[in-house]
PDB file of C-alpha atoms in Angstrom:
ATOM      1  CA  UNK A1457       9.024 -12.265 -11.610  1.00  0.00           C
ATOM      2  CA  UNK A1458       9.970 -11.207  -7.811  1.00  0.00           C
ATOM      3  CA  UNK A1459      13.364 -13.288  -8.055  1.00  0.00           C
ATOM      4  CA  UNK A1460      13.991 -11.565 -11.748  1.00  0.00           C
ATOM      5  CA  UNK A1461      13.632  -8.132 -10.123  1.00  0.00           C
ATOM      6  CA  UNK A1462      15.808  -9.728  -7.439  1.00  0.00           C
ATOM      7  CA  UNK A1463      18.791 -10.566  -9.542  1.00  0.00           C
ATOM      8  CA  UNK A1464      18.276  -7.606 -11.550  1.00  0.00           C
ATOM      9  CA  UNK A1465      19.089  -5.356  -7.904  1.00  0.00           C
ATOM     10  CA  UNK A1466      21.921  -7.380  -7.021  1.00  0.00           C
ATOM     11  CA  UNK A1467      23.429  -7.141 -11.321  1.00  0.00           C
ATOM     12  CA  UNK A1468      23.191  -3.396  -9.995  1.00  0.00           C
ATOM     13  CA  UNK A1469      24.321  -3.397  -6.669  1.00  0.00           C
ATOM     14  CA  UNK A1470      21.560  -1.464  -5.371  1.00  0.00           C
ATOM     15  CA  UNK A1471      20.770  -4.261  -2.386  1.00  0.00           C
ATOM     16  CA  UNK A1472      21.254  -1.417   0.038  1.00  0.00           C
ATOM     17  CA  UNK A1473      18.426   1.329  -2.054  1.00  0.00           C
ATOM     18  CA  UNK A1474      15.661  -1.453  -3.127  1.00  0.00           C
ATOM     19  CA  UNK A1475      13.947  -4.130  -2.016  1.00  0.00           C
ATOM     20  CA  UNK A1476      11.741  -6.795  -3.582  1.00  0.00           C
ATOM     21  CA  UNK A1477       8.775  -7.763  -1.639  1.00  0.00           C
ATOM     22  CA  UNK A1478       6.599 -10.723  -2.952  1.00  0.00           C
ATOM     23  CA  UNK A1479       3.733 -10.707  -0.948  1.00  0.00           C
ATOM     24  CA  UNK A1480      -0.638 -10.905  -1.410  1.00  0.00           C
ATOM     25  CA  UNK A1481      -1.701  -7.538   0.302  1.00  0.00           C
ATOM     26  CA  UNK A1482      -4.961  -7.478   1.518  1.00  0.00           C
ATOM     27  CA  UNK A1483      -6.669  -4.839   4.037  1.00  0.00           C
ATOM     28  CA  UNK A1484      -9.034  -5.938   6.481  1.00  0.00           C
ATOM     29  CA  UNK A1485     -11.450  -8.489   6.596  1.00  0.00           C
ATOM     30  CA  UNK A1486     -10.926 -12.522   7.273  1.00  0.00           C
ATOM     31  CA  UNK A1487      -7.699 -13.560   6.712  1.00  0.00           C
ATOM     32  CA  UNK A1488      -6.719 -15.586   3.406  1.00  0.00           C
ATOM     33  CA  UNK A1489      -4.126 -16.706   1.024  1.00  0.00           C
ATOM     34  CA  UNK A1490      -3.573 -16.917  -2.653  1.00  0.00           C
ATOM     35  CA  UNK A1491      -3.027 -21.129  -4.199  1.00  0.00           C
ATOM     36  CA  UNK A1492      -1.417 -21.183  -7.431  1.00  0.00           C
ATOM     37  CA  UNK A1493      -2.896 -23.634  -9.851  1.00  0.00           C
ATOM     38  CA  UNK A1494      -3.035 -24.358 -13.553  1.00  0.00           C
ATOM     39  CA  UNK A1495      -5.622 -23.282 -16.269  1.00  0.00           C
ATOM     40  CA  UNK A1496      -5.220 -24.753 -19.549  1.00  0.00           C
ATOM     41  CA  UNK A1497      -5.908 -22.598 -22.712  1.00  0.00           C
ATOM     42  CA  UNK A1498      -6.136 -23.706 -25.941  1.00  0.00           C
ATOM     43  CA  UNK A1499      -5.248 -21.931 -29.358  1.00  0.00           C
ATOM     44  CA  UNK A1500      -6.005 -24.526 -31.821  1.00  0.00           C
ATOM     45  CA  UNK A1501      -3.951 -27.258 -31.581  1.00  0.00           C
ATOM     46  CA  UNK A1502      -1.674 -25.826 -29.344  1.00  0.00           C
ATOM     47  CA  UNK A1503      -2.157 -25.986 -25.276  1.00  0.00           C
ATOM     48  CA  UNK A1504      -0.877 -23.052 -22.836  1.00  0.00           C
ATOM     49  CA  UNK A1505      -0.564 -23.494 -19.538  1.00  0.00           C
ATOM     50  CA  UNK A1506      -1.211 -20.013 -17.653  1.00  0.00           C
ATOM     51  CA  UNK A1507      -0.674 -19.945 -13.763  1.00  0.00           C
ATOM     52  CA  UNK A1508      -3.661 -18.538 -12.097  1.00  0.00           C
ATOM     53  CA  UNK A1509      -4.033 -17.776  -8.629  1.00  0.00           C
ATOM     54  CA  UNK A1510      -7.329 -18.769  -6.342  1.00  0.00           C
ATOM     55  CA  UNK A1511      -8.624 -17.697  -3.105  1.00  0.00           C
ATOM     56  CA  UNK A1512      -8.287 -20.061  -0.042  1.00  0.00           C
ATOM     57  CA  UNK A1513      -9.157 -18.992   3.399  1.00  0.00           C
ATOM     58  CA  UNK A1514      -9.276 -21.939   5.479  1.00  0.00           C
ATOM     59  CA  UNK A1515      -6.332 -23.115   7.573  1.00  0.00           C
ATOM     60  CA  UNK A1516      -7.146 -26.901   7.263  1.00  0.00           C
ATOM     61  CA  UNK A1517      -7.461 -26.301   2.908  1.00  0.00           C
ATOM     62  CA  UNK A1518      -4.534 -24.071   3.216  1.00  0.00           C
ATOM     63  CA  UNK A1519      -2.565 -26.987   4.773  1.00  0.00           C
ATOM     64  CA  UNK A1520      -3.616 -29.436   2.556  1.00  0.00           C
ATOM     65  CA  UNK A1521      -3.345 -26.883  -0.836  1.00  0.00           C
ATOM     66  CA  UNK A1522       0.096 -27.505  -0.354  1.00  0.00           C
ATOM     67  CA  UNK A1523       0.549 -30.347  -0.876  1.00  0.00           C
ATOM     68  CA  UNK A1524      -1.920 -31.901  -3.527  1.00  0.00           C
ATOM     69  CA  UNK A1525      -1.191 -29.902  -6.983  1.00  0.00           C
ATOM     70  CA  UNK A1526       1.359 -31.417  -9.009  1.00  0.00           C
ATOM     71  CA  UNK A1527       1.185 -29.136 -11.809  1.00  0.00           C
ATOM     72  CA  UNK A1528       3.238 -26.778 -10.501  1.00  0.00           C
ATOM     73  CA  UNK A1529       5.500 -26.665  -7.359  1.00  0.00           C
ATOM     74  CA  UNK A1530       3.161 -26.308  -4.240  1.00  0.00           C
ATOM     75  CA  UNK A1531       2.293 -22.651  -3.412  1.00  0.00           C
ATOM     76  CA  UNK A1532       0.934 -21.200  -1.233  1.00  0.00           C
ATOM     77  CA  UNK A1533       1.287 -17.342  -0.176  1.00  0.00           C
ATOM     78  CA  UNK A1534      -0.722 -15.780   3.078  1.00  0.00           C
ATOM     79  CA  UNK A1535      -2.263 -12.502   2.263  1.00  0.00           C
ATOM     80  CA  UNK A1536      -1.259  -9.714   4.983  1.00  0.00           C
ATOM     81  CA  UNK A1537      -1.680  -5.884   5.097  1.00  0.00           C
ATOM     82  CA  UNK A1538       1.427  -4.117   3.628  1.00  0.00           C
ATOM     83  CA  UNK A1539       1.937  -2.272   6.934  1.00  0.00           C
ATOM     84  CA  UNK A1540       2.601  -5.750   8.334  1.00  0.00           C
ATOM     85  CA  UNK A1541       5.101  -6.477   5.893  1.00  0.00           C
ATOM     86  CA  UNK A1542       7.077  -3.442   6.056  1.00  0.00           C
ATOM     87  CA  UNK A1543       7.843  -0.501   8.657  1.00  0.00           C
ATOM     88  CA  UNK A1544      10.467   1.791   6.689  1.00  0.00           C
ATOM     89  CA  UNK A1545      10.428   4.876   4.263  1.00  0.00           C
ATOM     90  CA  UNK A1546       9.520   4.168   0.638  1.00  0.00           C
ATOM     91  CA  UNK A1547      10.348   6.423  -1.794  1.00  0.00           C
ATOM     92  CA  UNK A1548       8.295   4.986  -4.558  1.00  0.00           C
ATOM     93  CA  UNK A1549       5.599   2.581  -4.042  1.00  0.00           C
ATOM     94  CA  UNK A1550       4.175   1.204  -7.001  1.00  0.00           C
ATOM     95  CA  UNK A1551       1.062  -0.444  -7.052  1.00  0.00           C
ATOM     96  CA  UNK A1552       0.070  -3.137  -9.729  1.00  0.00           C
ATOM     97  CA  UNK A1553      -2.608  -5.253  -9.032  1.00  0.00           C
ATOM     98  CA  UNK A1554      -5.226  -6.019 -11.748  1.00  0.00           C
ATOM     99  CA  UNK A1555      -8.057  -4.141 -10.428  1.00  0.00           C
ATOM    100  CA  UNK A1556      -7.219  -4.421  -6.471  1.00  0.00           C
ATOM    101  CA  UNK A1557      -4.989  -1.192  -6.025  1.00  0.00           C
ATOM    102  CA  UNK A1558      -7.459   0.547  -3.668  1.00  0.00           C
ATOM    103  CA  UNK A1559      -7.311  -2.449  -1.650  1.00  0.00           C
ATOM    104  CA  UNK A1560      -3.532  -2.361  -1.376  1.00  0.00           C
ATOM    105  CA  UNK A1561      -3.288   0.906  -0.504  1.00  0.00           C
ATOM    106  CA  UNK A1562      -5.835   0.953   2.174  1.00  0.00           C
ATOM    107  CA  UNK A1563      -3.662  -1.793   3.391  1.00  0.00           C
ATOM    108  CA  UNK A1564      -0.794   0.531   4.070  1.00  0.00           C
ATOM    109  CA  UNK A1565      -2.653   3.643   5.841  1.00  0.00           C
ATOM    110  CA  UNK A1566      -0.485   3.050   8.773  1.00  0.00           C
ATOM    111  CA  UNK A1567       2.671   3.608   6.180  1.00  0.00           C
ATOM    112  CA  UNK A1568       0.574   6.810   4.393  1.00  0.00           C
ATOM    113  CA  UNK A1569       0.048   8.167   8.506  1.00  0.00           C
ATOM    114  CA  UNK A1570       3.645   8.412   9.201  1.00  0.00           C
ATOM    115  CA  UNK A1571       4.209  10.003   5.839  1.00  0.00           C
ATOM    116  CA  UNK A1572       6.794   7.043   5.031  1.00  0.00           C
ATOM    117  CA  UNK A1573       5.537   7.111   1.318  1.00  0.00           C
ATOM    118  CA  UNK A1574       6.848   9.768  -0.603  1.00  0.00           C
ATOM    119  CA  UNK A1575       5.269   8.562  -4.339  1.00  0.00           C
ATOM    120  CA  UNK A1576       2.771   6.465  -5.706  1.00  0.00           C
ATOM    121  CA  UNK A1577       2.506   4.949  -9.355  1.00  0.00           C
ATOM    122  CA  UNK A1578      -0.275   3.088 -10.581  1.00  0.00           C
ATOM    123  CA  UNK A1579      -1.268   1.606 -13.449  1.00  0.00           C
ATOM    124  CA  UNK A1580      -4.893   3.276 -14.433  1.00  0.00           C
ATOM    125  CA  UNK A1581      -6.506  -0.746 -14.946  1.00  0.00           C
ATOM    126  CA  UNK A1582      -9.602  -0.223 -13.274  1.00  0.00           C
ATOM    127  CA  UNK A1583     -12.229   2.264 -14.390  1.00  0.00           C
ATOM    128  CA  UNK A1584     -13.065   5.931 -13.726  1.00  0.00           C
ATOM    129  CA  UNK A1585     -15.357   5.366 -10.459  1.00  0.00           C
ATOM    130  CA  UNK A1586     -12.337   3.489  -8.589  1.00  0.00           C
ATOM    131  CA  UNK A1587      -9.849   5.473  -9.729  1.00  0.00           C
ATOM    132  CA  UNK A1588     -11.718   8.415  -8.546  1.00  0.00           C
ATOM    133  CA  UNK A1589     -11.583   6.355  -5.177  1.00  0.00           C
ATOM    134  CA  UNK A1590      -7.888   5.992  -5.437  1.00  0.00           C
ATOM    135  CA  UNK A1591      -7.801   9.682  -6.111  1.00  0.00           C
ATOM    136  CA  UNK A1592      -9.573  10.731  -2.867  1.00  0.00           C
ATOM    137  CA  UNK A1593      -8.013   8.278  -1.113  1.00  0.00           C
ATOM    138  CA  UNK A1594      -4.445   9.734  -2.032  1.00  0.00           C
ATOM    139  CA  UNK A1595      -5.388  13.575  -1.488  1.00  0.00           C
ATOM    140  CA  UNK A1596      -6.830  12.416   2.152  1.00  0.00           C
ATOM    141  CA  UNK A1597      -3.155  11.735   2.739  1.00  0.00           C
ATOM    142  CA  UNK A1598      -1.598  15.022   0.921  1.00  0.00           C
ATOM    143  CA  UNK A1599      -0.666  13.719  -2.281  1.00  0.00           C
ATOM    144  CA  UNK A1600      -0.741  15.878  -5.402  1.00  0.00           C
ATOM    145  CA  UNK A1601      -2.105  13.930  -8.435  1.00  0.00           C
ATOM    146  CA  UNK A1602      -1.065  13.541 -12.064  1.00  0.00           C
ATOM    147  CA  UNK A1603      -2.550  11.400 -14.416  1.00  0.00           C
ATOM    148  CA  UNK A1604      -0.677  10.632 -17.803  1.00  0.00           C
ATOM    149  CA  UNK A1605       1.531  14.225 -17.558  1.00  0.00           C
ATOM    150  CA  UNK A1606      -1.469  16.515 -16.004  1.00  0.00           C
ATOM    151  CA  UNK A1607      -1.727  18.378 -13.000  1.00  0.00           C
ATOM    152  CA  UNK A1608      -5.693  17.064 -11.212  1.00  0.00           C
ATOM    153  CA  UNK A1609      -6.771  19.786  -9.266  1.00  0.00           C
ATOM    154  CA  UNK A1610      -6.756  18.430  -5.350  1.00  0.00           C
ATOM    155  CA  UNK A1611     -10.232  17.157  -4.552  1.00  0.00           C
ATOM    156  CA  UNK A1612     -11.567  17.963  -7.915  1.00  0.00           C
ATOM    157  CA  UNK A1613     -13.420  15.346  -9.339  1.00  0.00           C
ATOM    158  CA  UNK A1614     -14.330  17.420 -12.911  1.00  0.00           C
ATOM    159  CA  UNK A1615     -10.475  18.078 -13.343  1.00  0.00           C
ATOM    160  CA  UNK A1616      -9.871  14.035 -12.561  1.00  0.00           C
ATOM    161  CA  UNK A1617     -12.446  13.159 -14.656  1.00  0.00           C
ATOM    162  CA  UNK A1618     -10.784  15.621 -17.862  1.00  0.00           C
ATOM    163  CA  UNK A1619      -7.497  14.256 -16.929  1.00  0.00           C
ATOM    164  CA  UNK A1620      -8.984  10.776 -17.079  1.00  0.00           C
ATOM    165  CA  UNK A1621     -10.996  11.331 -20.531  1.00  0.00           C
ATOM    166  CA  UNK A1622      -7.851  13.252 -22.120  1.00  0.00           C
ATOM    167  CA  UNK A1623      -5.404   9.734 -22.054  1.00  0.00           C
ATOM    168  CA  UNK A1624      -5.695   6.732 -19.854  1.00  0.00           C
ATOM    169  CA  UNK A1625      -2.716   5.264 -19.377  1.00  0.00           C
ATOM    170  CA  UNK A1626      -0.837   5.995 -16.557  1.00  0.00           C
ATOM    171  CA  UNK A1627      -1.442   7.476 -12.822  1.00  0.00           C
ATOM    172  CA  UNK A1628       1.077   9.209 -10.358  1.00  0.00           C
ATOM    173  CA  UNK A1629       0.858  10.404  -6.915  1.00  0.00           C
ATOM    174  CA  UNK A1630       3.564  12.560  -5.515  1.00  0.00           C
ATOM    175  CA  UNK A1631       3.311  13.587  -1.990  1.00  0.00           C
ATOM    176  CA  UNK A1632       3.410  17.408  -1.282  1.00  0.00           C
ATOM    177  CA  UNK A1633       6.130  18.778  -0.133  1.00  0.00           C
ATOM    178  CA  UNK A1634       4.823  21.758   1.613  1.00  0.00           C
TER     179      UNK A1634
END
């Protein structure tokens, strides 16, 4: 998908606005990497073969991940915090990660402290409790929140939580500009 996007920027010359970054993001904790491997799925007669990724945190597994999965081409991608990946204003960051967005953004607090984000989009995946988290997370950084086209009052959980109940599809930070 990264190299898609990647062609897609250069189709559009925008090489000098946007960048594609295919990294795991992880905050804290020991370090580890994401293995790519192969889970069959069957629908009838017919056989799909889905890429899934698994956890790895040893360096001696890592090494030898690499190098003993023929089902796909050996992969192997170390998981870093995003303010190790990137030092530089971001205009839009958006945050897709089947259920581990809180995790990604606390991985970029040193990004949020120098006020090099200006937005935020994530998709609402996970459920009201850690998006509330997300929520409060954002505001402790001076974001204003909208969720599916309304206004959240700032550090209001009732007004998150009507937001949340009225349509659940969408969620948009947008640092204040005041």
């Amino acid at each position: 998908a990264v190299e898609a996007i990647r062609r897609t920027i250069s189709r559009n010359s925008l090489e000098t606005r946007v960048r594609a970054v295919r990294a795991c993001v992880a905050h804290g904790g020991e370090p580890y990497a994401l293995r790519r491997s192969r889970m069959s799925r069957f629908f009838g007669t017919a056989i799909l073969q889905q890429a899934v990724w698994d956890t790895v945190t040893s360096a001696e597994v890592l090494e030898r991940l690499k190098h003993d999965d023929d089902s796909f081409e050996p992969e192997v991608v170390q998981c870093s915090p995003l303010d190790d990946l990137m030092d530089e204003h971001i205009a839009v960051m958006r945050v897709c990660t089947s259920g581990n967005e809180l995790n990604a953004l606390q991985s970029a607090t040193g990004l949020f402290s120098r006020g090099l984000v200006d937005s935020v989009a994530i998709h609402q995946g996970s459920g009201f409790d850690e998006m509330l988290k997300i929520a409060y997370f954002l505001w402790g950084y001076g974001f204003e929140l909208e969720l599916a086209g309304i206004a959240i009052v700032t550090y209001s959980a009732d007004s998150f939580l009507e937001a949340f109940a009225a349509q659940s599809q969408g969620f948009h930070a947008v640092r204040s500009e005041e």
